[in-house]
Amino acid sequence: MRSLLRKVLGNYLEYACGATMVVIVALVFLQVLNRYVFKGNIVWAQEVSNMTFVWMIFLGGAVGMKRNNHLAIDVFLAVLPPRIRRYWDAVVMMLVAVFLAAFVWIGGQFVEQSAQTISTYLNWPMVYVYGVLPLSGLIMLYYALKHALRRLEGREEAGRLLEV
C-alpha cells in the first residue's frame, strides 16, 4: 500500500499533465461538435482550454526536469574526462537552478500584479492561470538541485540516471 501511494504521489505531475490534455481534447472536441453539428458556440470553452494549455506547458516543463530530459548540447563535453564532465554538469545544473530561482521570484511578482485581473467570459481571477509560474518554477528548482547533487555524487549523468 505504501509503495502504491509513493508511486501515485511520485507520478502526480505526469497525471496532472495527462488530465490537462484530456480536458483540452474534450473541450476542443465539444467546441467543434457544437459549432459544426449544432451551429452553436460555447464561449467559455476556448477560455478554459487556453488556461488549461498554460498549465499543461509549465507542468510539462516540470516533468521534463524531473525526468532529466531537457535539451542539452553535449558535443563538446564528450571529449572531457568523466570526472571533469560530472563537475561541469553539476555546475550547469546549479546555473539552471539560479535561473529557476529568478523565474520563481519574477513569476510570484507577476501573479501578485495580476491579482485584480479577471478572465473575459468566466470572470475568474487570472491568478488561477498565472499561479502555475511560481509553482512549476519551484518544482523545477527542486529537481534541478536534486540532479545537481546526484551529479556531484556521481550517481547521475546529464540526461540519464545511473542509480535510482
Short mmCIF file of C-alpha atoms in Angstrom, two decimals:
data_model
loop_
_atom_site.label_atom_id
_atom_site.label_comp_id
_atom_site.label_asym_id
_atom_site.label_seq_id
_atom_site.Cartn_x
_atom_site.Cartn_y
_atom_site.Cartn_z
CA MET A 1 0.00 0.00 0.00
CA ARG A 2 2.79 2.40 0.92
CA SER A 3 4.70 1.78 -2.33
CA LEU A 4 1.48 2.33 -4.31
CA LEU A 5 0.93 5.66 -2.55
CA ARG A 6 4.56 6.66 -3.17
CA LYS A 7 4.22 5.73 -6.84
CA VAL A 8 1.00 7.74 -7.22
CA LEU A 9 2.46 10.79 -5.48
CA GLY A 10 5.71 10.41 -7.40
CA ASN A 11 3.82 10.43 -10.68
CA TYR A 12 1.45 13.26 -9.73
CA LEU A 13 2.99 15.63 -12.26
CA GLU A 14 2.53 13.14 -15.06
CA TYR A 15 -1.08 12.54 -14.01
CA ALA A 16 -1.74 16.28 -13.86
CA CYS A 17 -0.29 16.74 -17.36
CA GLY A 18 -2.39 13.87 -18.66
CA ALA A 19 -5.50 15.33 -17.05
CA THR A 20 -4.88 18.71 -18.66
CA MET A 21 -4.51 17.02 -22.03
CA VAL A 22 -7.80 15.17 -21.55
CA VAL A 23 -9.55 18.43 -20.62
CA ILE A 24 -8.15 20.24 -23.66
CA VAL A 25 -9.09 17.46 -26.08
CA ALA A 26 -12.59 17.15 -24.60
CA LEU A 27 -13.22 20.90 -24.74
CA VAL A 28 -11.93 21.31 -28.28
CA PHE A 29 -14.00 18.30 -29.40
CA LEU A 30 -17.05 19.76 -27.69
CA GLN A 31 -16.47 23.11 -29.38
CA VAL A 32 -16.11 21.57 -32.84
CA LEU A 33 -19.14 19.35 -32.33
CA ASN A 34 -21.24 22.24 -31.08
CA ARG A 35 -20.12 24.62 -33.83
CA TYR A 36 -20.48 22.33 -36.85
CA VAL A 37 -23.27 19.99 -35.78
CA PHE A 38 -25.48 22.11 -33.53
CA LYS A 39 -24.48 25.50 -35.04
CA GLY A 40 -23.86 26.92 -31.59
CA ASN A 41 -20.97 28.41 -29.68
CA ILE A 42 -19.58 27.66 -26.23
CA VAL A 43 -17.89 30.92 -25.30
CA TRP A 44 -16.24 29.70 -22.11
CA ALA A 45 -14.70 26.54 -23.62
CA GLN A 46 -11.99 28.41 -25.52
CA GLU A 47 -11.00 30.31 -22.39
CA VAL A 48 -10.82 27.17 -20.27
CA SER A 49 -8.83 25.29 -22.91
CA ASN A 50 -6.35 28.20 -23.14
CA MET A 51 -5.94 28.27 -19.37
CA THR A 52 -5.50 24.52 -19.25
CA PHE A 53 -2.92 24.69 -22.03
CA VAL A 54 -0.83 27.13 -19.99
CA TRP A 55 -0.90 24.73 -17.05
CA MET A 56 -0.02 21.78 -19.28
CA ILE A 57 3.03 23.60 -20.71
CA PHE A 58 4.53 24.59 -17.38
CA LEU A 59 3.74 21.32 -15.61
CA GLY A 60 5.20 19.53 -18.64
CA GLY A 61 8.39 21.54 -18.14
CA ALA A 62 8.49 20.32 -14.55
CA VAL A 63 8.03 16.73 -15.75
CA GLY A 64 10.92 17.22 -18.15
CA MET A 65 13.10 18.48 -15.30
CA LYS A 66 12.02 15.58 -13.09
CA ARG A 67 12.91 13.05 -15.76
CA ASN A 68 16.11 14.93 -16.64
CA ASN A 69 15.05 15.04 -20.28
CA HIS A 70 15.56 18.66 -21.23
CA LEU A 71 17.53 19.53 -24.32
CA ALA A 72 21.28 19.58 -23.82
CA ILE A 73 24.09 20.16 -26.28
CA ASP A 74 26.93 17.95 -25.10
CA VAL A 75 29.12 17.57 -28.17
CA PHE A 76 32.00 19.46 -26.50
CA LEU A 77 31.54 17.64 -23.22
CA ALA A 78 32.05 14.26 -24.86
CA VAL A 79 35.79 14.88 -25.07
CA LEU A 80 36.15 15.74 -21.38
CA PRO A 81 37.22 13.14 -18.84
CA PRO A 82 34.27 11.72 -16.88
CA ARG A 83 35.25 13.37 -13.60
CA ILE A 84 35.50 16.85 -15.11
CA ARG A 85 32.31 16.30 -17.09
CA ARG A 86 30.50 15.30 -13.89
CA TYR A 87 31.52 18.53 -12.16
CA TRP A 88 30.72 20.61 -15.22
CA ASP A 89 27.26 19.03 -15.45
CA ALA A 90 26.66 19.88 -11.80
CA VAL A 91 27.75 23.49 -12.36
CA VAL A 92 25.42 23.78 -15.34
CA MET A 93 22.55 22.38 -13.30
CA MET A 94 23.32 24.86 -10.50
CA LEU A 95 23.17 27.69 -13.06
CA VAL A 96 19.81 26.35 -14.17
CA ALA A 97 18.75 26.41 -10.50
CA VAL A 98 19.77 30.08 -10.23
CA PHE A 99 17.69 30.86 -13.33
CA LEU A 100 14.75 28.94 -11.88
CA ALA A 101 15.01 30.82 -8.58
CA ALA A 102 14.75 34.07 -10.53
CA PHE A 103 11.84 32.58 -12.51
CA VAL A 104 10.00 31.76 -9.27
CA TRP A 105 10.59 35.25 -7.91
CA ILE A 106 9.51 37.04 -11.10
CA GLY A 107 6.57 34.65 -11.52
CA GLY A 108 5.44 35.44 -7.99
CA GLN A 109 5.60 39.15 -8.73
CA PHE A 110 3.62 38.60 -11.93
CA VAL A 111 0.94 36.69 -10.01
CA GLU A 112 0.78 39.46 -7.42
CA GLN A 113 0.47 42.19 -10.06
CA SER A 114 -2.27 40.34 -11.91
CA ALA A 115 -4.33 39.59 -8.80
CA GLN A 116 -7.05 42.05 -9.83
CA THR A 117 -7.26 40.86 -13.46
CA ILE A 118 -10.20 38.62 -14.30
CA SER A 119 -10.90 36.42 -17.31
CA THR A 120 -13.25 37.63 -20.02
CA TYR A 121 -16.06 35.07 -20.04
CA LEU A 122 -15.75 33.19 -16.78
CA ASN A 123 -14.83 36.16 -14.57
CA TRP A 124 -12.20 34.03 -12.85
CA PRO A 125 -9.18 35.70 -11.31
CA MET A 126 -6.19 35.26 -13.62
CA VAL A 127 -4.21 34.21 -10.55
CA TYR A 128 -5.60 30.73 -11.29
CA VAL A 129 -3.77 30.78 -14.60
CA TYR A 130 -0.59 32.61 -13.65
CA GLY A 131 -0.18 30.73 -10.37
CA VAL A 132 1.41 27.91 -12.32
CA LEU A 133 4.50 30.07 -12.96
CA PRO A 134 5.94 30.09 -9.43
CA LEU A 135 4.51 26.63 -8.70
CA SER A 136 6.18 24.95 -11.67
CA GLY A 137 9.32 27.00 -11.06
CA LEU A 138 9.56 25.67 -7.51
CA ILE A 139 9.07 22.11 -8.69
CA MET A 140 11.73 22.53 -11.39
CA LEU A 141 14.08 24.20 -8.88
CA TYR A 142 13.71 21.21 -6.54
CA TYR A 143 14.54 18.76 -9.31
CA ALA A 144 17.43 20.90 -10.62
CA LEU A 145 19.05 20.92 -7.18
CA LYS A 146 18.39 17.19 -6.79
CA HIS A 147 20.03 16.45 -10.16
CA ALA A 148 22.99 18.71 -9.35
CA LEU A 149 23.64 16.86 -6.08
CA ARG A 150 23.31 13.48 -7.76
CA ARG A 151 25.79 14.55 -10.43
CA LEU A 152 28.29 15.70 -7.84
CA GLU A 153 27.92 12.36 -6.05
CA GLY A 154 28.46 10.51 -9.33
CA ARG A 155 25.05 8.83 -9.26
CA GLU A 156 23.74 10.58 -12.38
CA GLU A 157 24.92 11.75 -15.78
CA ALA A 158 23.32 14.50 -17.81
CA GLY A 159 20.25 13.09 -19.48
CA ARG A 160 20.05 9.81 -17.59
CA LEU A 161 20.11 8.33 -14.13
CA LEU A 162 22.82 5.89 -13.12
CA GLU A 163 21.25 4.85 -9.84
CA VAL A 164 17.63 5.12 -8.73
#
